[in-house]
Short mmCIF file of C-alpha atoms and ligand atoms in Angstrom, two decimals:
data_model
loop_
_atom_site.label_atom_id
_atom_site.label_comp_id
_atom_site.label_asym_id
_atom_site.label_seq_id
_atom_site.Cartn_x
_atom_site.Cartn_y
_atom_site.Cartn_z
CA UNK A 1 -42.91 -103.29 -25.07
CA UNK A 2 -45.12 -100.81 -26.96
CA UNK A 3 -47.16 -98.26 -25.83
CA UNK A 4 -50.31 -100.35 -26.45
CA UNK A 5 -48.99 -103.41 -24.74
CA UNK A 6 -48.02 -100.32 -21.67
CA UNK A 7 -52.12 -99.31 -21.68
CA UNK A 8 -52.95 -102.65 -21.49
CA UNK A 9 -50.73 -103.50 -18.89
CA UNK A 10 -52.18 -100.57 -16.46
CA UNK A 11 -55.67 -101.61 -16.92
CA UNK A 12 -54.63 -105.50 -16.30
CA UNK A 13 -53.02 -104.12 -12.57
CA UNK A 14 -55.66 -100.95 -12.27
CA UNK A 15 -58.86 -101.41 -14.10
CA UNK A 16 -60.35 -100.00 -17.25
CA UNK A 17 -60.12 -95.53 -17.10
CA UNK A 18 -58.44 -93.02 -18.62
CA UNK A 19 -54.50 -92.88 -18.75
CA UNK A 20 -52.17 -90.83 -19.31
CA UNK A 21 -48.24 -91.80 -20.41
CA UNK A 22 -44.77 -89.96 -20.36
CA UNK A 23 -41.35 -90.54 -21.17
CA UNK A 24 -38.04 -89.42 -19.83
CA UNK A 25 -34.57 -90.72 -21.22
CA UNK A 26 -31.59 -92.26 -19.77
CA UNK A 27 -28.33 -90.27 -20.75
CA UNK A 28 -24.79 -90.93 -22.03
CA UNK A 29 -22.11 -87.84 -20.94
CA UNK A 30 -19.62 -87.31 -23.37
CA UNK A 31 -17.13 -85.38 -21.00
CA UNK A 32 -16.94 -83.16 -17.95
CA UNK A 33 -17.35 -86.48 -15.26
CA UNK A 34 -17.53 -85.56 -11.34
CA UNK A 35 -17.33 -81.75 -12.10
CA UNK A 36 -21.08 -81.04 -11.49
CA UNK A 37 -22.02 -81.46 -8.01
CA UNK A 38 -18.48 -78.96 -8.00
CA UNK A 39 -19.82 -76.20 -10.13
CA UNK A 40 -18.30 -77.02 -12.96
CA UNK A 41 -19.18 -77.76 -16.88
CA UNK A 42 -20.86 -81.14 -18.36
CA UNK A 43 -21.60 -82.20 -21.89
CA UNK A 44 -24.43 -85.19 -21.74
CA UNK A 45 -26.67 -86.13 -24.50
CA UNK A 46 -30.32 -87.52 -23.35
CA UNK A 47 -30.63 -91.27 -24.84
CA UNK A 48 -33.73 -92.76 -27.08
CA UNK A 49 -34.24 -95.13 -24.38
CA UNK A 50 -35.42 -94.40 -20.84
CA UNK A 51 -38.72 -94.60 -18.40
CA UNK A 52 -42.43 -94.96 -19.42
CA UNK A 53 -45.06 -93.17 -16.46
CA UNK A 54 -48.10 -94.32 -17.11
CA UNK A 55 -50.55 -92.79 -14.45
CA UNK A 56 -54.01 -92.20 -13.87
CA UNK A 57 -55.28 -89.66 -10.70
CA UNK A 58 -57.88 -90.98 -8.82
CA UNK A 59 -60.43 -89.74 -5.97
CA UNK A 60 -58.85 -92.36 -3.48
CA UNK A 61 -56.60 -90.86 -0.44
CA UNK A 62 -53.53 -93.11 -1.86
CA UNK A 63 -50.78 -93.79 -4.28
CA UNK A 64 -50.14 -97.01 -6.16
CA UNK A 65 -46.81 -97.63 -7.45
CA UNK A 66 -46.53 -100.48 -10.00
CA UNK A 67 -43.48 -101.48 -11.94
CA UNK A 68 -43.55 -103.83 -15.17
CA UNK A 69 -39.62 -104.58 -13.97
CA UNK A 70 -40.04 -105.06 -10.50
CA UNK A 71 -42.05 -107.35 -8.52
CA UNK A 72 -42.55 -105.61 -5.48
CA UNK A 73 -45.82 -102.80 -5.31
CA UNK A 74 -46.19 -100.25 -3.03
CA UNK A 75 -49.53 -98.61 -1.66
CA UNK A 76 -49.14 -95.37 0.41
CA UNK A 77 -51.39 -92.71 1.87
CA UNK A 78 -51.70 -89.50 1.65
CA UNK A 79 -49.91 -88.49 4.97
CA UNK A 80 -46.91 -91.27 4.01
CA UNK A 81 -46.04 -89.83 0.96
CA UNK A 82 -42.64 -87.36 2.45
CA UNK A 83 -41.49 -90.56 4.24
CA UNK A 84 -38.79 -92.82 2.16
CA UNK A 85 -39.20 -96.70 1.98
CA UNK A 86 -36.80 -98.94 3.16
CA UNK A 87 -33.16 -98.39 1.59
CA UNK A 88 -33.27 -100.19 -2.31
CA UNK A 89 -36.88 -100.43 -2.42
CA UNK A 90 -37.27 -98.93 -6.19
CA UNK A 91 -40.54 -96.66 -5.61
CA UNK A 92 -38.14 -94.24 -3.51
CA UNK A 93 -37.48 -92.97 -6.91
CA UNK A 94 -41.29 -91.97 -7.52
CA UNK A 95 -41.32 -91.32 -4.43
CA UNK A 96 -39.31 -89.34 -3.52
CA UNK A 97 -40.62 -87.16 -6.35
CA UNK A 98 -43.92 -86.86 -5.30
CA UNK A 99 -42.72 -86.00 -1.85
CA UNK A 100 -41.02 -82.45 -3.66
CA UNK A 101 -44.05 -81.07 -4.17
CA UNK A 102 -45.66 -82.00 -1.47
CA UNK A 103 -43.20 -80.28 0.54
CA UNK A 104 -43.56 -77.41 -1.88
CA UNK A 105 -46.98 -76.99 -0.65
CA UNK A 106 -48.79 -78.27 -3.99
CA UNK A 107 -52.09 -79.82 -3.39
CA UNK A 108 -51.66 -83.28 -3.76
CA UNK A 109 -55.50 -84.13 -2.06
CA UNK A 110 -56.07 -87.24 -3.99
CA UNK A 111 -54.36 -89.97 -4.72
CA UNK A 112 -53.30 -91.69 -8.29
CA UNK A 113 -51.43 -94.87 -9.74
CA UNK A 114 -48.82 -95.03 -11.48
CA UNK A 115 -47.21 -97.52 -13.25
CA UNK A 116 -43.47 -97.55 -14.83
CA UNK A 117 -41.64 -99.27 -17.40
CA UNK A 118 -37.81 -98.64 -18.07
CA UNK A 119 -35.78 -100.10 -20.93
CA UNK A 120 -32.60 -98.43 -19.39
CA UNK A 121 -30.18 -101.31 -18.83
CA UNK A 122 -30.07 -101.16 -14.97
CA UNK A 123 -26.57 -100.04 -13.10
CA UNK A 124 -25.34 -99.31 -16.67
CA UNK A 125 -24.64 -96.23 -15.05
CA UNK A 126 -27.12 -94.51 -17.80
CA UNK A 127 -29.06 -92.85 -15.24
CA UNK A 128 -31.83 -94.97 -15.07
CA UNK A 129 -32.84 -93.51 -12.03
CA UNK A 130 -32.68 -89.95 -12.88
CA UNK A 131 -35.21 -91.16 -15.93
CA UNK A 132 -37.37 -92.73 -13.28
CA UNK A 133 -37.58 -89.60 -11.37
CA UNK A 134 -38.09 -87.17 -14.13
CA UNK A 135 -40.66 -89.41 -16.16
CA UNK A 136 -42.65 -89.27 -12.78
CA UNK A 137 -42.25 -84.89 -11.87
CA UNK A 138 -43.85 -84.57 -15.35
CA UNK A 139 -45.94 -87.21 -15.40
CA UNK A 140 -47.70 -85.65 -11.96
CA UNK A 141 -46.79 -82.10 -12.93
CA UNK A 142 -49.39 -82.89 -16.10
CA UNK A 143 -51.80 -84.20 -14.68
CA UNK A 144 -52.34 -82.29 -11.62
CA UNK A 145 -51.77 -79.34 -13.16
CA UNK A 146 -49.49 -77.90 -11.26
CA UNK A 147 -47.50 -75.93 -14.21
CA UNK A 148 -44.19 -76.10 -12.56
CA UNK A 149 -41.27 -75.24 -14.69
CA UNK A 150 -39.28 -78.31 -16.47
CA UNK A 151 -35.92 -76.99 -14.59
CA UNK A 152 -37.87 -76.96 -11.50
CA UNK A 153 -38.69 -80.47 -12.01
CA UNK A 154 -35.44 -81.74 -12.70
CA UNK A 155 -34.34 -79.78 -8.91
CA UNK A 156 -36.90 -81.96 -7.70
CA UNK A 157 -35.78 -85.12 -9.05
CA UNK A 158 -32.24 -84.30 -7.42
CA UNK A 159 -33.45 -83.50 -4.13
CA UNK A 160 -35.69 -87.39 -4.68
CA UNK A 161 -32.20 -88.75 -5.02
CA UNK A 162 -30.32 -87.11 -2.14
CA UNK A 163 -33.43 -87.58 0.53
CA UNK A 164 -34.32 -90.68 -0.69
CA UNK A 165 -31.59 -92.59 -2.48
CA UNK A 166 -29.45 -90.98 0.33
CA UNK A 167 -26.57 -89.81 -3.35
CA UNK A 168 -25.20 -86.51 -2.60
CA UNK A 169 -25.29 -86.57 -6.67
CA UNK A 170 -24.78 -83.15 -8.88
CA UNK A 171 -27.88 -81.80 -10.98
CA UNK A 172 -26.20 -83.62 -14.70
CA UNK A 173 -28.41 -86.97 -15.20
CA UNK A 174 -31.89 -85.36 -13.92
CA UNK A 175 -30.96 -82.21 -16.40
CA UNK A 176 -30.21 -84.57 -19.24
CA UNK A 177 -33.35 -86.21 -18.67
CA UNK A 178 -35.51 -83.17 -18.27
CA UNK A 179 -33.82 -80.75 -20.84
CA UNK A 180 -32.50 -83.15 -23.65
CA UNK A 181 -33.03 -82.64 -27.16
CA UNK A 182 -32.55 -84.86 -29.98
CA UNK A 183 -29.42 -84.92 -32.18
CA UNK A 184 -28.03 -82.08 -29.45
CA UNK A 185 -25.45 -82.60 -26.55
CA UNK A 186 -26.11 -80.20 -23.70
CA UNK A 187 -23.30 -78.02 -22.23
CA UNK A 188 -24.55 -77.30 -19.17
CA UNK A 189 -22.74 -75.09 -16.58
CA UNK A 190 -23.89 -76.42 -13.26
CA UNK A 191 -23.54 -73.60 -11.01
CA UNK A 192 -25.37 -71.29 -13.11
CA UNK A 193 -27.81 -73.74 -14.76
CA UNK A 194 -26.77 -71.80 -17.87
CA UNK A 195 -26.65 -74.25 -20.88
CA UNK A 196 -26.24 -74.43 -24.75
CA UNK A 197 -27.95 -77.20 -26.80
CA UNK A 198 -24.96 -77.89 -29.17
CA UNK A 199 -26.11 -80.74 -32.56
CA UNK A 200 -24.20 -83.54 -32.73
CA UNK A 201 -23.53 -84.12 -35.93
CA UNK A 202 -20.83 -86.77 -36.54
CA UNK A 203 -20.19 -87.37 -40.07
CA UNK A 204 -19.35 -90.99 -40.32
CA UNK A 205 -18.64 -91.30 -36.54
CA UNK A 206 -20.79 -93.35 -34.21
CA UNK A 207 -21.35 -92.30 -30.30
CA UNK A 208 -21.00 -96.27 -28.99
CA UNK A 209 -21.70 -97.14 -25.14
CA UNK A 210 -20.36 -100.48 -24.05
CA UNK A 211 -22.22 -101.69 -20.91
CA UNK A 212 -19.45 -103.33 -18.62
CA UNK A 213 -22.20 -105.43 -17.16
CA UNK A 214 -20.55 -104.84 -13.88
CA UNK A 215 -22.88 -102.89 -11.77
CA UNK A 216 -22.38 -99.98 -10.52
CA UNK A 217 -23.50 -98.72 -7.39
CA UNK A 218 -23.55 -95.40 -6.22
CA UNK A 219 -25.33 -95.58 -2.83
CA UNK A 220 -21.89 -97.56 -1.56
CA UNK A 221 -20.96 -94.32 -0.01
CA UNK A 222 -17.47 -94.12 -2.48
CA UNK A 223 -19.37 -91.63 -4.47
CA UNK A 224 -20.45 -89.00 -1.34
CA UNK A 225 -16.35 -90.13 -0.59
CA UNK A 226 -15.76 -88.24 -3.16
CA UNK A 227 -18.33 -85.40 -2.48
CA UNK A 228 -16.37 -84.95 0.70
CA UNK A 229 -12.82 -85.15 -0.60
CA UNK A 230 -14.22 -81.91 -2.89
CA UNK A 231 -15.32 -79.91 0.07
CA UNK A 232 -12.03 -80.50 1.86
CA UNK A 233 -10.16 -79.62 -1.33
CA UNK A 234 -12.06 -76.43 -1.23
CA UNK A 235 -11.35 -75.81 2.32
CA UNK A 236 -7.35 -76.37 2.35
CA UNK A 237 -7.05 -73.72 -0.98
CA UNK A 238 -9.43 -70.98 0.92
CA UNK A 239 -6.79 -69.14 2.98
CA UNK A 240 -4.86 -68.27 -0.51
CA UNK A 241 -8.26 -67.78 -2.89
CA UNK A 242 -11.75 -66.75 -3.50
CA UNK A 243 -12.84 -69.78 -3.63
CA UNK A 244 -16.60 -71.76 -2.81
CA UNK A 245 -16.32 -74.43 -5.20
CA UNK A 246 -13.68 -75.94 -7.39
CA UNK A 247 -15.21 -74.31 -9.95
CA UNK A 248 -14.19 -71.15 -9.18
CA UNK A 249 -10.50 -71.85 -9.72
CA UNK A 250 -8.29 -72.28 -13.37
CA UNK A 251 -6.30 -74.95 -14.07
CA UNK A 252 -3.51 -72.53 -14.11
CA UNK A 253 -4.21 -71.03 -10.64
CA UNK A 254 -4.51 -74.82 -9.19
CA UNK A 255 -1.08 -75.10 -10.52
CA UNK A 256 0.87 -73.04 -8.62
CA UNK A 257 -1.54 -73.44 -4.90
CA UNK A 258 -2.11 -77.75 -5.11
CA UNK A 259 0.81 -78.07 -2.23
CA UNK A 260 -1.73 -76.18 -0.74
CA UNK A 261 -3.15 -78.96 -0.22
CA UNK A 262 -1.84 -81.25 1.95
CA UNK A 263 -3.71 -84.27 2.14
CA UNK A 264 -2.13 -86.40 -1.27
CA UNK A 265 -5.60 -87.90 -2.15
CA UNK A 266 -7.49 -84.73 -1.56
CA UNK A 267 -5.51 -83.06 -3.79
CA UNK A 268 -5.43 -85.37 -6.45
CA UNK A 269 -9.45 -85.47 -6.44
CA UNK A 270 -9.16 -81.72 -7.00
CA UNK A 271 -6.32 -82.17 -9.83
CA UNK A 272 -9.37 -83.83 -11.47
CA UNK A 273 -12.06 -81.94 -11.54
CA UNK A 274 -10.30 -78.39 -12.15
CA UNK A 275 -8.68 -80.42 -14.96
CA UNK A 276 -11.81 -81.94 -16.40
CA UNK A 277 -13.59 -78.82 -16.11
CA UNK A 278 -11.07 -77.02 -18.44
CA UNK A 279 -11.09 -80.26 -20.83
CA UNK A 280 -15.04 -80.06 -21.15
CA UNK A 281 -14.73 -76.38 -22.65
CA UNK A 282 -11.93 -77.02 -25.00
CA UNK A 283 -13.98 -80.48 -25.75
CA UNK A 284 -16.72 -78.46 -26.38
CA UNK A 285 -15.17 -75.83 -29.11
CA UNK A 286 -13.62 -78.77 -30.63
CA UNK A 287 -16.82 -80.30 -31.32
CA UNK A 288 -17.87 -77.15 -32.71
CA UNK A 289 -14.93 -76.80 -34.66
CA UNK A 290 -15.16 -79.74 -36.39
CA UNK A 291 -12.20 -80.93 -34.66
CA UNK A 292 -13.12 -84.89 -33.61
CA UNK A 293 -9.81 -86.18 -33.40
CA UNK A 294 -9.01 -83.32 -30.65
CA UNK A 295 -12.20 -84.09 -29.03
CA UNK A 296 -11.26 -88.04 -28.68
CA UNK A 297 -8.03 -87.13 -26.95
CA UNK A 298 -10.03 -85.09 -24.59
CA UNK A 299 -12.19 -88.21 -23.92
CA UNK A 300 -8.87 -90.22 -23.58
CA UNK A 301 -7.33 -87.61 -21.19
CA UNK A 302 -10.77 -87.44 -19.16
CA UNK A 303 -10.78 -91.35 -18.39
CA UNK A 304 -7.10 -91.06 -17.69
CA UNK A 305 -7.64 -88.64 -14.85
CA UNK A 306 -10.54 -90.25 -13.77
CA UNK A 307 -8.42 -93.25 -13.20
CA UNK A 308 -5.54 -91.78 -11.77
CA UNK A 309 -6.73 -88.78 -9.98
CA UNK A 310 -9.82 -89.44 -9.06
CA UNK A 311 -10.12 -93.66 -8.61
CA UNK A 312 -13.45 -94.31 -10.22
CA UNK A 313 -12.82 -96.66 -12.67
CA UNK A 314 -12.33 -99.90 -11.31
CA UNK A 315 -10.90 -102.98 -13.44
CA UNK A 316 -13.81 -103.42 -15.91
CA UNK A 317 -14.24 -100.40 -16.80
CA UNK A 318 -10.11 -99.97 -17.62
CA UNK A 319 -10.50 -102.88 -19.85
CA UNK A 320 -13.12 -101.77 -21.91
CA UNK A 321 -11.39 -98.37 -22.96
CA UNK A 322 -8.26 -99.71 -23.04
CA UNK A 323 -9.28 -102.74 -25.52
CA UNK A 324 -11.83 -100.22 -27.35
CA UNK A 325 -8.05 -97.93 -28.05
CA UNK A 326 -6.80 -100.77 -29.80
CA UNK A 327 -9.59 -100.67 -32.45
CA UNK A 328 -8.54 -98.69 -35.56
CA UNK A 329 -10.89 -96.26 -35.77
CA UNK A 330 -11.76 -95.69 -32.40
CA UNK A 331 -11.36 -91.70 -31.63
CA UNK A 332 -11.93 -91.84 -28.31
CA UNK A 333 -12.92 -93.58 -25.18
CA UNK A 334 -13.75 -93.15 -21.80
CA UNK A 335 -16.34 -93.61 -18.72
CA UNK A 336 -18.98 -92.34 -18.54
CA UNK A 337 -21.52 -91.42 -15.08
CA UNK A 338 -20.14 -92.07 -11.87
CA UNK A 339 -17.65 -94.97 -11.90
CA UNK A 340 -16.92 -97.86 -10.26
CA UNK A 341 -18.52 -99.83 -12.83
CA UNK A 342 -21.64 -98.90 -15.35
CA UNK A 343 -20.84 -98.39 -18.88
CA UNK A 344 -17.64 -96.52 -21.45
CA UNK A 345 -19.02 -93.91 -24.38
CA UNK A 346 -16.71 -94.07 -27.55
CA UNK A 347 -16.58 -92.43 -30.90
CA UNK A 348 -16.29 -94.78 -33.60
CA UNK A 349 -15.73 -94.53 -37.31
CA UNK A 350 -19.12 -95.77 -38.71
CA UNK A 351 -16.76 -98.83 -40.64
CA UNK A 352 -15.25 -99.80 -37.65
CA UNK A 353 -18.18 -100.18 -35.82
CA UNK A 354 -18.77 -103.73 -36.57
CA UNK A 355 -15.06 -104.62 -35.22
CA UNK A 356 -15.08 -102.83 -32.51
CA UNK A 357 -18.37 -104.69 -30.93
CA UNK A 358 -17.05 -108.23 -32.02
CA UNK A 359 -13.12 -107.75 -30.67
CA UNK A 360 -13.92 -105.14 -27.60
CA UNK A 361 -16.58 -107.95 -26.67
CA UNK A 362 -14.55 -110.93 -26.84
CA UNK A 363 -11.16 -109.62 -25.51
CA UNK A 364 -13.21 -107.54 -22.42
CA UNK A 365 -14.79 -110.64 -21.94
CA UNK A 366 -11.87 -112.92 -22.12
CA UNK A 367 -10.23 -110.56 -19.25
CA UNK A 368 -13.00 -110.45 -17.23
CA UNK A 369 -15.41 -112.93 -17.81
CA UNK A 370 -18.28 -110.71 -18.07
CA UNK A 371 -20.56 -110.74 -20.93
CA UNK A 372 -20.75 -107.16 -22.21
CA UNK A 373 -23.41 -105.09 -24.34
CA UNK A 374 -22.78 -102.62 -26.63
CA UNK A 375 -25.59 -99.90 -28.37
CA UNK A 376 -25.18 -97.26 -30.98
CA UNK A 377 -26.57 -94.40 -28.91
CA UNK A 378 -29.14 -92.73 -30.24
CA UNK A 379 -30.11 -88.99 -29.10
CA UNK A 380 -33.36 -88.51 -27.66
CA UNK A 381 -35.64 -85.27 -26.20
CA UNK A 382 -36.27 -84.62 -22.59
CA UNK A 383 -38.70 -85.80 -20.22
CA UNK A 384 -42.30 -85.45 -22.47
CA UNK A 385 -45.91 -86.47 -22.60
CA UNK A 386 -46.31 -89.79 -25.07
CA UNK A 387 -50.69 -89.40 -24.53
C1 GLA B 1 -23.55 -89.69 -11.29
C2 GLA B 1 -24.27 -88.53 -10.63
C3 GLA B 1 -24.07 -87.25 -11.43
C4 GLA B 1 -22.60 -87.00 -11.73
C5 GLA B 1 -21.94 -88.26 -12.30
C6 GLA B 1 -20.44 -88.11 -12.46
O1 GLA B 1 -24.14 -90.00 -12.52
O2 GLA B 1 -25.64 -88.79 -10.49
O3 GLA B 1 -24.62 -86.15 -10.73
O4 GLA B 1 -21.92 -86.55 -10.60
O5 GLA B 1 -22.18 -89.40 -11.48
O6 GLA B 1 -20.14 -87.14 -13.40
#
């Protein structure tokens, strides 16, 4: 849908006036997978496709929330705006924005309506929902005036998600969406906020996400599972270290204190994110060193652990890397996002591109019976005004 067929799709649901539109992206991470909501290091790139807020402030005491992919609209008052809909209901995403600043104390005295349009392949586990969030912080940010910082916005989108969504979910996808930049991945620590826009240049080498078409879910609680198994990690290594979050530990220090730890699981979840976290730096200088073939055995090693250590893959998702390895010319391949489902990132020789969708697609599909998708990702800027 263009951006024309978008106007005229407000005024058909809210009448003729002036609009204004923004975009956010979706995002693809390359490495560093359930180490942010730990402290740790993450290397996503923002995607060319994402969430259209189209949105118009009125001088009526209510919000309209109107979705071109969902049925179901949603009119709210002023004094119902901190108050989250019932559990799935999409607008929680909006929101749930809006409610950050009014709980910041901004002067939201009118009302407005909005209306959204994603082209995010839903539960691809490309963060269509931190898109959704993000296009709307800057969307009302804009046009209320408010001025608040983009990094500030992105906060807010994460604190839509954990009141709202009820995902105790690290600051990555809503960062990715806010801060993106195109042709860049962004290493981002997460405790600091601290990042480095680094280009992604791949001569001859394709980033390729293959949608498993086997939704992901995060609000089934397995992901805040895994919040908790963190925290308890943290808590069985604090009589022998300084230590808050994994973060805050090497891979070499885990080493010798893991029996530590005695709960088996808990201490493999923690075997995964201090590894990851040390795999997303030297993934990182490899990148920047040219080094691709090093950086696909990262990837490799990454959805290894994840698998092993930290039980977020799930069938599907093993099938797709595991027939994507078999393609010559595949240097890498993993998960990507949270798991249990959603979508694999590879990097693929441009001539081997072709294969790879045609023989991933029919063997993944032959084990699993799911149709998959597969897109060349593309890498786009942060959340932005369109006009
Ligand atoms: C989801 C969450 C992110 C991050 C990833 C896993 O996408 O929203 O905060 O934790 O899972 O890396």
């Amino acid at each position: 849908m263009n951006i024309e067929q978008l106007k005229q799709e407000f005024v058909n649901i809210y009448g003729e006036g002036e609009i204004s539109g923004f975009f956010s992206p979706g995002r693809v991470n390359l490495i560093g997978e359930h180490t942010d909501y730990n402290g740790g290091y993450v290397f996503p790139c923002a995607l060319s496709f994402g969430t259209y807020c189209l949105i118009r402030k009125t001088n009526k005491p209510v919000f309209r929330f109107a979705s071109i992919n969902v049925k179901n609209r949603e009119e709210l008052s002023l004094d119902e705006l901190t108050t989250p809909l019932k559990k799935g209901n999409w607008a929680n995403y909006p929101l749930g924005t809006i409610a950050q600043f009014v709980k910041q104390g901004f002067d939201i005295s009118t009302g407005a309506d909005l209306m959204f349009y994603g082209n995010v392949p839903n539960g691809a586990g490309l963060s269509s929902s931190a898109s959704l969030e993000i296009a709307t912080a800057v969307a009302v940010n804009d046009v209320y005036g408010f001025g608040v910082e983009k990094v500030e916005l992105v906060k807010m989108g994460q604190k839509a998600e954990h009141e709202f969504a009820g995902v105790n979910c690290g600051i990555m996808d809503q960062f990715a969406s806010g801060m993106g930049a195109a042709d860049s991945a962004i290493f981002l620590n997460c405790d600091t906020l601290e990042y480095e826009l680094v280009p992604v240049k791949l001569d001859g080498v394709k980033i390729v996400i293959s949608n498993t078409n086997s939704p992901h879910s995060l609000g089934s609680g397995e992901y805040n599972e895994r919040v908790a198994q963190c925290q308890a990690a943290v808590d069985a290594l604090k009589p022998y270290t300084k230590i808050n979050q994994l973060a805050d530990i090497s891979w070499d220090e885990f080493k010798k204190l893991e029996d530590k730890i005695e709960d088996e699981t808990v201490r493999r979840r923690a075997r995964h994110v201090v590894s990851e976290i040390e795999r997303t730096v030297e993934a990182v200088d490899a990148l920047k060193a040219g080094r691709l073939e090093y950086f696909g055995e990262l990837m490799n090693a990454s959805h290894d652990s994840l698998r092993d250590d930290y039980e977020v893959t799930g069938k599907e998702l093993d099938a797709m890397v595991e027939e994507a390895r078999e393609i010559e010319g595949v240097i890498g391949s993993r998960m990507t996002g949270g798991g249990f489902g959603g979508s694999t990132v590879s990097l693929v020789k441009d001539e081997a591109v072709d294969t790879f969708i045609e023989n991933v697609g029919k063997n993944y599909q032959a084990r699993t019976g799911l149709k998959p998708e597969f897109y060349v990702a593309e890498i786009g800027k942060g959340g932005h005004k369109v006009f």
